[in-house]
Amino acid sequence: MTQSQDSLNAIANQFAQGSIKNIQPFGSGNINDTFLVTLEASQFVLQRINTQVFRQPEHVMKNIYFCTQHIHDRLSNFKLDRRWETPQVIFTHENQDHHIDENGLFWRALSFIKNSRSHDTIQNLDHAEEIGYALGTFHSLISDLPPERLTDTLEGFHITPIYLQQYKRVLSETTVKPSPEVNYCLKFIRDRQSWAHVLENAKHSGKLSLRLMHGDPKVNNILIDSATEKAVSVIDLDTVKPGLIHYDIGDCLRSGCNAIGEETEQWETVRFEPDLCEGILRGYLTVAKAFLTDSDYLYLFDAIRLITFELGLRFFTDYLAGNIYFKTTYPEHNLMRALVQFGLTKSIESQELSIRSIIEDLR
Ligand code: GN1
Ligand code: MG
């Protein structure tokens, strides 16, 4: 959605304490529109929530506020060797946590974490460990929040069998234009559909328990302090909701261990890097060992494989549906993204034994 500079200014003014110097597009999100607003002496993040995806944006805001306040309180007696910050909700001059503009669009503002940056891919092993450490810290900080206190703002999110159903529905309603790439995706999904229930089955049989999860802990949602190079914040809290922490661990690893990134067009060379996996998991377990059960460890490999496959399935379904969910810059964009995730899934599958032994050795 393109917004005129004047209307953006008017929206940002609802939240701004002081005069606005500059507003610029910010980040590379696939769903919401994000801007960095610069004032005389400070900055904040302004976002338009995509209400086609987040149907109850008010609940998203309540979840975020609840969660960030909790983290803020917990940090006062939480031992950390570094600064740790959480984006805070900025209220409008009318004391609302969002603003609806004249076109009915939903806007919110969050504090900007100073002196930090994020990367789309992992830069080195230290960075890998910091990414894992950040996710572990985030999970620890919210581990005492009862999941039922937060609303499920995106029903079906990360429930792979539901994505499979959607895929089958879209496929049955679409005339698919065949190509070698499309045929590859169709077969890739067909060959894995009976296994795609693995985490949900484990949840229903009580082997994995419902907890609070971040929902989207990819590499660029973890900020690194520009001076110390240590992780300083986990951002993008839109999908914090009840779920399995396995979705988070799997998502963090599928994002972090793909050194060429999810937007590459080199889908045939994409690879899951075991060294980065070891680094991320080591960082994660430094903080999170205490709350992982034996059963949790048993499902870690499946989680890595499943979330990667699931994202490929989501991209491919959206390609078939005409690119209605993820933002795209060219018609085959979601097809290319699906091929990348399927290539990564294949690489994970071919390294199953070594990934399982990395997990075993770190326990
Ligand atoms: C979406 O919008 P963004 O980039 O934060 C998506 C995630 C995917 C991710 C892939 C609500 O996140 O699930 O993993 O793209 N978010 C939603 O880059 O669907
Ligand atoms: Mg996100």
PDB file of C-alpha atoms and ligand atoms in Angstrom, residues 29-32 54 157 214-218 221 235-239, ligand 2:
ATOM      1  CA  GLY A  29       8.516  -7.471   6.425  1.00  0.00           C
ATOM      2  CA  ASN A  30       6.310  -9.638   4.234  1.00  0.00           C
ATOM      3  CA  ILE A  31       2.992  -8.616   5.819  1.00  0.00           C
ATOM      4  CA  ASN A  32       2.834  -5.178   7.489  1.00  0.00           C
ATOM      5  CA  PHE A  54      -4.434  -9.976  11.478  1.00  0.00           C
ATOM      6  CA  PHE A 157      -0.680 -20.193  12.548  1.00  0.00           C
ATOM      7  CA  HIS A 214       7.195 -15.687  19.541  1.00  0.00           C
ATOM      8  CA  GLY A 215       5.937 -17.108  16.241  1.00  0.00           C
ATOM      9  CA  ASP A 216       8.464 -15.448  13.919  1.00  0.00           C
ATOM     10  CA  PRO A 217      12.009 -15.508  15.378  1.00  0.00           C
ATOM     11  CA  LYS A 218      13.840 -15.229  12.067  1.00  0.00           C
ATOM     12  CA  ASN A 221      13.865 -10.080  14.020  1.00  0.00           C
ATOM     13  CA  ILE A 235      11.332  -7.655  17.880  1.00  0.00           C
ATOM     14  CA  ASP A 236       8.152  -8.246  15.827  1.00  0.00           C
ATOM     15  CA  LEU A 237       5.873  -9.430  18.608  1.00  0.00           C
ATOM     16  CA  ASP A 238       2.718  -9.657  16.462  1.00  0.00           C
ATOM     17  CA  THR A 239       2.563 -13.425  16.647  1.00  0.00           C
TER      18      THR A 239
HETATM   19 MG    MG B   2       6.632 -11.190  11.476  1.00  0.00          MG
END
